[in-house]
Amino acid sequence: MTFIDKYPDPLSESTGLTPAHRKSKRSSFKERQRAERDQLIKVLKESPGKRDARNFLKHFDTPTSTNEDEIAAVKLKRAARDAVETAHHNEWRLTQTGVNLGNLYEPTKAIQDNPVFTQRPLPERPIAENVEPLHLALVKLRQPQMLDDGTLGELALTLSQMARLGLNIAVVVDCDDDAVLDTLDITPAWIETITEQSARIVDALEEYNEPGAFEVDHALVYAPVTGDIPSKVQVRGRVEVKHSHLLLSPIQDGIIPVIPPWAYDSELKRVRVRPDEVLLALTREFAGITAQREKEQGISEARGTLEKPLLDRIIILDPAGGLPSDKRQDGHIFVNLEAEYEDVRNELQGVSFGEQAPITSGRSKTEMSANRHVDNLDAVQKALKLLPPSSSALIITPTEAASSSQVAFLPTTSTGVRTRRSKNPLIHNLLTDKPMTSSSLPAPLVSSRRAEPAALNPATFLKRGIPVTLVPDPRISPWRPPSPENPSIDLANDPRVNFPKLVDLIEDSFRRKLDARHYLERIKGRVAGLIVAGDYEGGAICTWETPPGLETAPPPDSPLWVPYLDKFAVLTSSQGSGGVADIVWNALTLSCFPHGLVWRSRTSNPVNKWYFERTLGMWNLPDGQWTMFWTTNGVVEEWAEKQARITHHGDGKAKDMCRWDAYVDVCGGIAPSWADNRRPD
């Protein structure tokens, strides 16, 4: 007897639906889902949040017709949509879909206009006959036994709303406690817990997801991995998907599969496995790695012709919440795994969680909590390495994920006015592909705006991301003013710098021609360092400046050496869609100049509101053309003390130049190096 003979298709057996009936049901569900999404699309097209709208529509609004006239009309409609430059906000509550978008697309402050964290713009998808891509989110729900029925129901509502917006869901059940398991023994108590919680999750999802939910517990097989070649990408595991149609059929029908953490060995014996192994097995399957490996090995077992979903999200719902940080009260908001994985992992292993009472086997809650965060980080990092750069992950508490989902059931006052609702983090992430707040905002500002102060750790958003290069590396040698022992780098001739690409980045970002010769001459001997994100997708050039009136250079330890942000550039193709700005900014203010720096910007520059959110102060220079920004503590207080000494004590030494004076002189005296000699658009 084969595996499939012993465990036949659960959809046919339990529902009594023939393939033809299921196809009809699938078509009906897709039509309803498309109609509901059309309502969302209409609102997004009229929304002032055009960047978020375009990214969402480009990814999820895919035409299915092959009629040339219809395709041309769709493309014309897309072009018209993308050309819209102004729009009026229309209040909308999505009563048909019941999806709560909070106030996401109302006119927003700079904090809500932050870049989307994708590495590059999403490509237009090819138009194919009767094919609508299956976008998928893998959700691992940890310790559902700790959730009451009300919270579980609200969480199920949120997941069903995501499905209505075009993101299909598959749920992995994780009932393990915080203790690190040395063995994976199957006990009757554990089986009972998994069975009971899987049933609770299915029941909750069926309450809100019209196509329903279904437990799929026979799709996975277990086989120890032996003689595997070490690799940074985990393309094999002890747990694999053997019968993908048991998962793909429910997903295509709009049904949410719920997968328990067990598999079957070669003797058809049930084996307990770690939920993270299940998550990675599903990731490999949906990324096409399992099928490719079997093809290379000559395995001819039919895997079916069902369309593979596009795995867009990895979502870990864990009571421990997002990743904590010893540098920010609000934890890690965004993690660029390519550049930060090792540092964050090391930090989590040594992070302080406060005094906790010891528990079983001498292990403290602190240790187990830290291990849980490390496990979540590792699972996400391994999964995203298998997926395209556009895929992302979110680690969040189930309580946060369930919040603000009951839009359709909120009471209305006698005047018909509803109270302002907070955004649901999962819905917000689906529509914007970014976290609730920008990671480059100073921690105190973010902390004061937290909608869920009771949350253990706010959500963490993760991307595979892009590398960040610092020249020189401040972790090895901090950026210091130039001296004979510490000469300035030469951007044009340093082998670590691709100067032509750097010039292209600056010209593309500022949309004007740089006089490279004049620029190099102006910054000669003053370059503090260079930051490069990705393949020159973004960057920053910092210099050490001195007030123009000084006849000789001050000593290296003088406060008259001003740390100056000379150029901050992001490719236009990555502005608003790459998260590059936040990545460069964090490197600039956390690694390179943690004690502060200063810069100027045209007073009419629309980016100034973004700068303002991230500075300690701003001041319009007397010439009326420039606004000065700084992140240095105590600059204004130092100037005020100087004025007080002059006024009250007649202190002659107080007339000496202070940092404020140096900042103003430097920002007012920088000579532009643009070849066109015009003001920017």
XYZ file of C-alpha atoms in Angstrom:
681
model
C 0.000 0.000 0.000
C 1.410 3.387 -0.984
C 1.386 6.507 1.146
C -1.456 8.035 -0.895
C -3.461 4.800 -0.753
C -3.199 4.848 3.006
C -3.900 8.596 3.232
C -6.161 9.619 0.320
C -6.952 13.192 -0.663
C -8.602 14.644 2.471
C -10.513 17.239 0.461
C -12.431 14.686 -1.592
C -13.005 12.296 1.296
C -14.159 14.756 3.946
C -16.082 17.249 1.823
C -17.540 14.891 -0.747
C -16.585 17.361 -3.491
C -15.515 16.016 -6.847
C -12.713 17.795 -8.725
C -15.367 19.421 -10.955
C -17.294 20.687 -7.923
C -14.104 22.004 -6.367
C -13.213 23.789 -9.612
C -16.629 25.438 -9.676
C -16.290 26.436 -6.028
C -12.823 27.777 -6.706
C -14.072 29.909 -9.619
C -16.904 31.286 -7.504
C -14.543 32.179 -4.685
C -12.069 33.815 -7.057
C -14.835 35.931 -8.552
C -15.946 37.128 -5.107
C -12.366 37.761 -4.058
C -11.707 39.718 -7.247
C -14.850 41.811 -6.782
C -13.896 42.637 -3.198
C -10.383 43.523 -4.262
C -11.715 45.731 -7.067
C -13.363 47.879 -4.415
C -10.035 48.231 -2.616
C -8.273 49.002 -5.909
C -10.754 51.778 -6.681
C -10.005 53.453 -3.381
C -6.250 53.002 -3.680
C -6.270 54.668 -7.102
C -7.898 57.741 -5.573
C -5.612 57.709 -2.579
C -2.926 60.314 -1.797
C -0.617 57.468 -0.726
C 0.280 56.846 -4.364
C 3.553 55.001 -3.727
C 1.916 52.450 -1.441
C -1.036 52.130 -3.814
C 1.109 51.576 -6.887
C 3.304 48.966 -5.197
C 0.297 47.025 -3.910
C -1.584 47.195 -7.210
C 1.472 46.250 -9.252
C 1.933 43.147 -7.122
C -1.679 42.026 -6.695
C -3.748 43.560 -9.519
C -2.914 41.182 -12.369
C -5.050 40.922 -15.536
C -5.983 37.454 -16.776
C -7.317 38.092 -20.268
C -5.398 37.316 -23.454
C -7.657 39.408 -25.693
C -5.349 42.007 -27.239
C -7.893 44.832 -26.955
C -8.556 44.016 -23.309
C -4.840 43.742 -22.571
C -4.236 47.101 -24.233
C -7.055 48.608 -22.191
C -5.591 47.182 -18.991
C -2.156 48.564 -19.832
C -3.655 51.953 -20.681
C -5.533 51.884 -17.384
C -2.289 51.085 -15.558
C -0.500 53.939 -17.314
C -3.273 56.350 -16.417
C -3.237 55.127 -12.833
C 0.519 55.606 -12.520
C 0.307 59.056 -14.099
C -2.062 60.382 -11.464
C -0.228 63.087 -9.562
C -3.018 64.524 -7.420
C -5.970 62.877 -5.736
C -8.644 63.666 -3.191
C -9.163 61.532 -0.157
C -12.509 59.733 0.105
C -13.549 58.294 3.478
C -14.016 54.565 3.145
C -14.819 51.770 5.539
C -14.834 48.738 3.234
C -18.145 47.513 4.578
C -18.343 44.775 1.968
C -14.968 43.246 2.733
C -14.910 44.248 6.408
C -11.188 44.977 6.154
C -9.980 47.652 8.541
C -7.309 49.838 6.947
C -7.363 52.261 9.865
C -6.296 55.675 8.588
C -3.550 54.333 6.344
C -4.533 56.341 3.286
C -5.545 59.588 4.883
C -3.188 62.539 4.347
C -0.241 61.618 6.498
C 2.749 63.120 8.239
C 6.301 62.448 7.195
C 6.491 59.493 9.569
C 3.953 57.689 7.347
C 5.657 58.636 4.082
C 8.685 56.461 4.704
C 10.187 54.206 2.048
C 8.829 50.733 1.386
C 11.294 47.979 2.268
C 11.756 46.159 -1.000
C 15.143 45.824 -2.616
C 13.993 46.905 -6.056
C 10.728 47.878 -7.788
C 8.406 44.966 -8.403
C 8.336 43.985 -12.080
C 5.186 43.924 -14.141
C 3.916 40.347 -14.261
C 3.246 38.726 -17.641
C -0.364 38.425 -18.728
C -1.365 34.784 -19.109
C -4.609 33.090 -19.976
C -6.894 32.428 -17.012
C -3.953 32.555 -14.602
C -4.057 34.711 -11.518
C -0.941 34.386 -9.352
C -1.475 32.759 -5.987
C 0.159 35.063 -3.474
C 0.831 33.269 -0.203
C 1.800 34.029 3.370
C 3.154 31.266 5.606
C 1.965 31.921 9.152
C 3.418 30.134 12.160
C 1.154 30.503 15.183
C 3.011 29.740 18.373
C 1.330 28.682 21.623
C -2.286 28.991 20.449
C -3.208 27.209 23.676
C -2.381 30.487 25.464
C -4.951 32.469 23.434
C -8.533 32.841 24.557
C -11.304 32.234 22.040
C -11.926 35.957 21.566
C -8.324 36.754 20.598
C -8.083 33.682 18.393
C -11.283 34.732 16.644
C -10.002 38.266 16.000
C -6.760 36.830 14.692
C -8.721 34.549 12.352
C -10.668 37.587 11.144
C -7.439 39.437 10.350
C -6.070 36.453 8.395
C -9.320 36.096 6.462
C -9.199 39.806 5.618
C -5.705 39.333 4.219
C -7.047 36.501 2.063
C -9.795 38.799 0.748
C -7.137 41.283 -0.292
C -5.399 38.628 -2.381
C -2.860 37.106 0.010
C -3.658 33.424 0.592
C -2.787 31.948 3.981
C -1.281 28.694 5.247
C -0.912 28.186 9.009
C 1.714 26.098 10.816
C 0.768 25.096 14.369
C 3.404 25.467 17.106
C 2.396 24.407 20.621
C 5.928 24.095 22.031
C 6.704 25.905 25.252
C 9.754 28.103 25.878
C 11.997 25.250 26.992
C 14.577 23.965 24.535
C 13.642 20.391 23.681
C 16.471 17.874 23.801
C 14.291 15.151 22.316
C 11.164 15.146 20.188
C 9.213 12.366 21.837
C 5.596 11.908 20.848
C 3.396 11.679 23.911
C -0.377 11.269 24.110
C -0.595 14.620 25.872
C 1.310 16.371 23.074
C -0.821 14.760 20.349
C -3.963 15.769 22.225
C -2.730 19.367 22.518
C -1.829 19.618 18.830
C -5.110 18.028 17.735
C -7.182 20.253 19.985
C -5.407 23.469 18.996
C -5.478 22.644 15.289
C -9.220 22.133 15.555
C -9.603 25.465 17.399
C -7.671 27.267 14.668
C -9.703 25.602 11.903
C -12.984 26.460 13.628
C -11.941 30.096 14.125
C -10.855 30.479 10.502
C -14.039 28.898 9.164
C -16.019 31.494 11.086
C -14.655 34.303 8.900
C -13.089 32.744 5.796
C -15.976 31.760 3.544
C -14.136 29.015 1.623
C -13.202 27.566 4.992
C -10.121 26.021 6.588
C -8.826 22.470 6.704
C -6.249 20.544 8.700
C -3.688 18.950 6.378
C -1.603 16.473 8.341
C -0.363 13.996 5.717
C 1.639 16.161 3.325
C 5.012 15.973 5.094
C 7.611 13.220 5.246
C 10.616 12.800 7.521
C 14.046 11.489 6.575
C 17.356 12.231 8.346
C 19.802 14.201 6.218
C 23.186 12.481 5.896
C 26.299 13.457 3.995
C 24.946 16.865 3.084
C 27.395 19.495 1.844
C 27.534 22.506 4.208
C 25.822 25.517 2.711
C 24.734 28.995 3.780
C 21.353 28.276 2.182
C 19.372 25.399 3.693
C 18.124 23.662 0.549
C 17.535 20.368 2.360
C 16.016 19.386 5.655
C 14.787 16.410 7.625
C 11.216 17.482 6.865
C 10.035 17.753 3.269
C 6.744 18.194 1.439
C 5.991 14.913 -0.314
C 2.438 15.458 -1.519
C 2.114 19.110 -2.407
C -1.366 18.720 -3.915
C -2.719 18.233 -0.389
C -1.659 21.840 0.252
C -2.072 23.452 -3.162
C -5.636 22.258 -3.734
C -6.962 23.969 -0.590
C -4.966 27.117 -1.332
C -6.312 27.357 -4.872
C -9.827 26.895 -3.515
C -9.314 29.749 -1.085
C -9.255 27.298 1.817
C -6.676 27.958 4.535
C -4.634 24.813 5.252
C -3.602 24.268 8.872
C -0.475 22.103 9.205
C 0.448 20.374 12.504
C 4.133 19.806 13.371
C 4.467 16.137 12.493
C 5.589 14.128 9.480
C 5.736 10.459 8.432
C 8.860 8.361 8.038
C 9.529 5.602 5.502
C 7.534 3.152 7.619
C 4.512 5.505 7.684
C 5.122 6.178 11.348
C 4.217 9.588 12.698
C 7.270 11.588 13.792
C 7.259 14.738 15.876
C 9.232 17.570 14.241
C 10.044 21.128 15.121
C 7.569 23.704 13.769
C 10.426 25.749 12.317
C 11.401 22.699 10.244
C 7.853 22.572 8.901
C 8.026 26.272 8.031
C 11.275 25.787 6.121
C 10.001 22.661 4.361
C 6.984 24.605 3.103
C 9.237 27.476 2.063
C 11.450 25.139 0.019
C 8.396 23.607 -1.616
C 6.754 26.886 -2.600
C 10.107 28.320 -3.737
C 10.426 25.371 -6.129
C 13.626 24.081 -4.530
C 12.255 20.646 -3.619
C 11.021 19.962 -7.158
C 14.271 21.226 -8.697
C 16.382 19.037 -6.423
C 14.309 15.966 -7.236
C 14.632 16.733 -10.945
C 18.409 16.973 -10.639
C 18.455 13.664 -8.728
C 16.330 11.954 -11.362
C 13.350 11.408 -9.081
C 10.368 11.005 -11.363
C 7.512 10.971 -8.883
C 4.690 13.137 -10.159
C 4.203 16.268 -8.094
C 1.137 17.445 -9.927
C 0.597 20.408 -12.211
C -1.030 22.716 -9.705
C 0.306 26.238 -9.792
C 2.859 27.061 -7.102
C 1.986 30.110 -4.976
C 4.242 33.132 -4.863
C 5.510 33.149 -1.301
C 5.414 36.842 -0.352
C 5.402 36.757 3.446
C 6.695 34.778 6.376
C 4.675 35.725 9.460
C 5.615 34.464 12.917
C 2.940 35.042 15.552
C 4.755 34.601 18.839
C 3.738 35.766 22.339
C 7.380 36.846 22.777
C 6.803 39.519 20.137
C 9.367 41.182 17.900
C 13.115 41.185 18.400
C 14.245 43.226 21.435
C 17.254 45.497 21.364
C 19.618 46.784 24.004
C 19.858 50.060 22.050
C 16.199 50.917 21.548
C 13.285 50.642 23.940
C 11.009 49.755 21.031
C 13.277 46.927 19.857
C 14.337 46.191 16.310
C 11.734 47.739 14.009
C 13.429 46.643 10.793
C 16.274 44.187 10.195
C 18.261 44.277 6.954
C 19.435 40.671 7.176
C 22.148 40.966 4.553
C 23.989 43.538 6.644
C 22.675 43.063 10.184
C 21.937 39.379 10.793
C 25.126 38.489 12.678
C 25.114 41.681 14.750
C 21.449 41.282 15.736
C 21.939 37.601 16.549
C 24.910 38.354 18.783
C 22.947 41.125 20.444
C 19.982 38.830 21.134
C 22.221 36.242 22.737
C 23.519 38.840 25.169
C 20.539 41.159 25.515
C 19.329 41.955 29.038
C 15.708 41.253 29.851
C 15.828 42.229 33.510
C 15.775 40.025 36.572
C 13.726 36.860 36.196
C 13.109 33.973 38.512
C 14.830 30.688 37.577
C 12.608 27.837 36.449
C 12.854 24.232 35.290
C 16.303 22.626 35.068
C 18.060 25.776 36.182
C 17.153 27.604 32.971
C 15.830 31.125 33.524
C 12.975 32.737 31.665
C 15.507 35.255 30.410
C 17.594 32.533 28.747
C 14.577 30.828 27.209
C 13.144 34.114 25.952
C 16.481 35.006 24.366
C 16.671 31.560 22.761
C 13.160 31.984 21.374
C 14.063 35.304 19.739
C 17.229 33.791 18.266
C 15.213 30.843 16.914
C 12.714 33.209 15.286
C 15.505 35.244 13.710
C 17.242 32.102 12.422
C 14.035 30.671 10.947
C 13.243 33.896 9.101
C 16.802 34.304 7.860
C 16.899 30.747 6.469
C 13.484 31.153 4.833
C 14.152 34.522 3.182
C 17.448 33.260 1.753
C 15.353 30.825 -0.298
C 12.962 33.481 -1.599
C 13.153 36.470 -3.975
C 14.359 39.802 -2.542
C 10.809 41.156 -2.665
C 9.634 38.668 -0.013
C 9.577 39.815 3.592
C 8.839 38.623 7.111
C 7.083 39.917 10.191
C 7.528 38.745 13.793
C 4.640 39.959 15.946
C 2.505 38.961 18.930
C -0.863 37.329 18.160
C -2.525 40.043 20.236
C -1.078 42.822 18.079
C -1.974 40.927 14.910
C -5.566 40.557 16.130
C -5.961 44.228 17.091
C -8.303 46.599 15.268
C -9.733 43.868 13.051
C -13.361 44.248 14.096
C -14.122 47.215 11.837
C -17.437 45.814 10.694
C -18.668 45.442 14.266
C -17.508 48.719 15.822
C -20.361 50.679 17.400
C -21.481 53.890 15.733
C -22.412 56.936 17.793
C -25.800 58.589 17.502
C -24.240 61.204 15.222
C -22.896 58.505 12.928
C -19.274 59.400 13.730
C -16.815 56.605 14.461
C -13.797 56.967 16.682
C -10.370 56.972 15.032
C -9.104 53.403 14.708
C -5.518 52.254 14.884
C -4.112 50.327 11.957
C -3.891 46.579 12.012
C -0.167 45.729 11.649
C -0.728 42.756 9.317
C -3.093 44.650 7.002
C -0.757 47.657 7.022
C 2.200 45.425 6.157
C 0.282 43.730 3.338
C -0.626 47.047 1.727
C 2.688 48.840 2.214
C 5.374 46.144 2.648
C 6.901 48.185 5.451
C 6.696 48.366 9.246
C 4.260 50.547 11.163
C 6.965 53.134 11.886
C 10.257 53.962 10.244
C 13.343 52.342 11.723
C 15.370 55.512 11.137
C 13.236 57.581 13.516
C 14.875 58.343 16.861
C 13.804 55.854 19.496
C 12.103 58.361 21.856
C 9.818 59.567 19.069
C 8.828 56.044 18.089
C 8.320 54.970 21.689
C 5.955 57.847 22.375
C 3.843 56.870 19.376
C 3.434 53.202 20.140
C -0.180 52.192 19.792
C 0.318 49.078 21.924
C 2.361 50.106 24.981
C 1.463 46.855 26.715
C 3.024 44.725 23.992
C 6.043 42.796 25.196
C 8.060 43.672 22.102
C 6.594 45.567 19.121
C 6.649 43.917 15.707
C 9.880 43.409 13.789
C 9.907 43.626 9.994
C 12.662 41.710 8.162
C 13.961 41.616 4.603
C 16.790 39.724 2.986
C 17.924 43.233 2.173
C 21.114 44.635 0.726
C 24.731 44.870 1.935
C 26.050 48.100 3.426
C 29.670 49.145 2.842
C 31.372 51.684 5.106
C 34.659 53.229 3.908
C 36.546 53.248 6.198
C 34.798 50.850 8.550
C 34.067 52.787 11.781
C 33.875 49.513 13.713
C 37.596 49.135 13.076
C 38.627 52.783 13.123
C 36.131 55.511 14.153
C 35.782 58.435 11.763
C 38.078 61.199 13.090
C 39.179 64.605 11.732
C 42.094 64.424 9.278
C 45.647 64.510 10.578
C 49.065 63.266 9.450
C 48.362 60.003 11.303
C 44.800 59.801 9.945
C 44.755 61.118 6.342
C 41.525 61.651 4.439
C 40.461 59.082 1.861
C 40.575 59.975 -1.842
C 37.212 59.136 -3.394
C 38.479 59.231 -6.963
C 41.429 56.882 -6.413
C 40.519 54.703 -3.433
C 40.256 51.056 -4.652
C 37.317 50.517 -2.315
C 35.255 53.160 -4.125
C 33.706 52.994 -7.602
C 33.767 56.730 -8.233
C 31.919 56.715 -11.613
C 29.046 54.786 -10.010
C 29.071 57.180 -7.076
C 28.742 60.139 -9.461
C 25.907 58.381 -11.312
C 24.115 57.835 -7.988
C 24.424 61.498 -7.021
C 23.272 62.774 -10.417
C 20.343 60.367 -10.548
C 19.215 61.206 -7.015
C 19.512 64.985 -7.347
C 18.434 64.973 -11.004
C 21.218 67.309 -12.062
C 24.791 67.164 -13.361
C 27.688 67.159 -10.916
C 30.872 69.094 -11.622
C 33.020 66.190 -10.430
C 36.340 68.039 -10.763
C 35.136 71.006 -8.700
C 33.571 68.683 -6.146
C 36.721 66.610 -5.645
C 38.795 69.754 -5.263
C 36.405 71.171 -2.656
C 36.382 68.051 -0.448
C 40.070 67.206 -0.947
C 41.659 66.282 2.371
C 38.323 66.557 4.206
C 36.477 63.293 3.462
C 35.412 61.578 6.672
C 33.956 58.513 4.989
C 31.546 56.988 2.530
C 28.433 54.825 2.997
C 27.234 52.652 0.095
C 24.009 50.624 0.182
C 23.767 47.706 -2.220
C 25.249 48.245 -5.663
C 25.282 52.031 -5.270
C 21.509 52.115 -4.793
C 22.042 54.679 -2.068
C 24.830 56.326 -0.190
C 26.188 59.206 1.850
C 29.394 61.223 1.701
C 30.527 62.839 4.939
C 33.256 65.431 5.359
C 35.055 67.258 8.132
C 34.462 70.982 7.603
C 35.863 74.058 9.332
C 34.419 77.601 9.498
C 35.523 79.636 6.454
C 37.175 82.349 8.548
C 39.861 80.138 10.088
C 43.360 80.842 8.786
C 44.831 77.517 9.881
C 43.343 74.088 10.425
C 42.429 73.438 14.081
C 43.960 70.507 15.982
C 42.231 67.113 15.458
C 40.463 67.273 18.846
C 39.012 70.760 18.265
C 35.200 71.191 18.259
C 35.677 73.432 15.216
C 35.994 70.304 13.072
C 32.374 69.986 11.997
C 31.043 66.502 11.047
C 29.099 67.384 7.903
C 26.705 65.329 5.765
C 27.748 66.529 2.331
C 25.682 64.224 0.095
C 22.761 61.933 0.902
C 21.562 60.159 -2.238
C 19.154 57.383 -3.206
C 18.488 56.217 -6.755
C 15.150 57.490 -8.017
C 14.175 53.888 -8.766
C 14.678 53.056 -5.061
C 13.127 56.171 -3.578
C 9.961 55.202 -1.771
C 10.270 51.538 -2.697
C 13.570 50.223 -1.408
C 14.014 51.195 2.216
C 17.445 52.340 1.103
C 17.053 55.747 2.744
C 16.456 54.243 6.183
C 19.306 51.763 5.741
C 21.796 54.508 4.860
C 20.467 56.792 7.593
C 20.831 54.164 10.297
C 24.401 53.430 9.238
C 25.132 57.156 9.233
C 23.704 58.022 12.651
C 24.287 54.779 14.554
C 27.633 53.542 13.228
C 29.474 56.471 11.661
C 28.440 59.564 13.624
C 26.615 58.348 16.753
C 27.468 61.621 18.558
C 25.890 63.821 15.918
C 26.428 65.650 12.657
C 25.073 68.655 10.759
C 23.908 69.335 7.194
C 21.913 71.775 5.128
C 19.080 71.454 2.654
C 17.268 73.860 0.359
C 14.480 75.478 2.368
C 12.005 74.469 -0.348
C 13.161 70.830 -0.432
C 10.166 68.491 0.165
C 12.520 66.003 1.848
C 12.903 68.436 4.761
C 9.878 66.997 6.555
C 11.609 63.576 6.477
C 14.786 65.177 7.847
C 12.857 67.021 10.541
C 11.457 63.776 11.970
C 15.010 62.476 12.418
C 16.843 65.476 13.863
C 17.229 67.274 17.162
C 16.665 70.639 15.550
C 16.458 72.791 12.424
C 17.111 76.468 11.738
C 16.673 78.597 8.622
C 19.910 80.333 7.709
C 19.765 84.122 7.272
C 20.217 83.914 3.483
C 16.740 82.378 3.195
C 17.949 79.617 0.832
C 19.105 76.964 3.269
C 17.764 75.136 6.305
C 20.306 73.723 8.755
C 19.673 70.403 10.537
C 21.663 68.714 13.286
C 21.590 65.532 15.403
C 24.173 66.661 17.962
C 23.154 66.928 21.622
C 23.707 70.191 23.507
C 24.463 72.505 20.577
C 21.708 75.023 21.361
C 22.241 74.784 25.135
C 25.943 75.489 24.684
C 25.156 78.584 22.605
C 22.625 79.805 25.199
C 25.181 79.473 27.993
C 27.662 81.487 25.941
C 25.143 84.280 25.425
C 24.352 84.309 29.134
C 28.022 84.693 30.056
C 28.412 87.578 27.616
C 25.264 89.322 28.849
C 25.646 88.898 32.590
C 29.379 88.609 33.162
C 31.056 90.301 30.233
C 33.191 87.211 29.777
C 35.570 87.959 26.906
C 36.455 84.333 26.376
C 32.769 83.618 25.834
C 33.042 85.419 22.522
C 35.133 82.555 21.187
C 33.423 80.494 18.520
C 31.216 77.677 19.825
C 29.813 74.694 17.941
C 26.639 76.564 16.953
C 28.687 79.334 15.362
C 30.804 76.774 13.540
C 27.715 74.934 12.298
C 26.133 78.131 10.954
C 29.343 79.288 9.258
C 29.959 75.906 7.643
C 26.391 75.478 6.359
C 26.393 79.009 4.996
C 29.793 78.748 3.349
C 29.717 75.483 1.364
C 30.166 76.172 -2.344
C 27.845 74.076 -4.580
C 29.465 71.842 -7.210
C 26.684 71.507 -9.767
C 27.635 71.848 -13.414
C 24.369 73.546 -14.456
C 24.561 76.336 -11.846
C 20.799 76.190 -11.356
C 18.655 75.539 -8.340
C 17.220 72.004 -8.166
C 13.692 71.241 -9.274
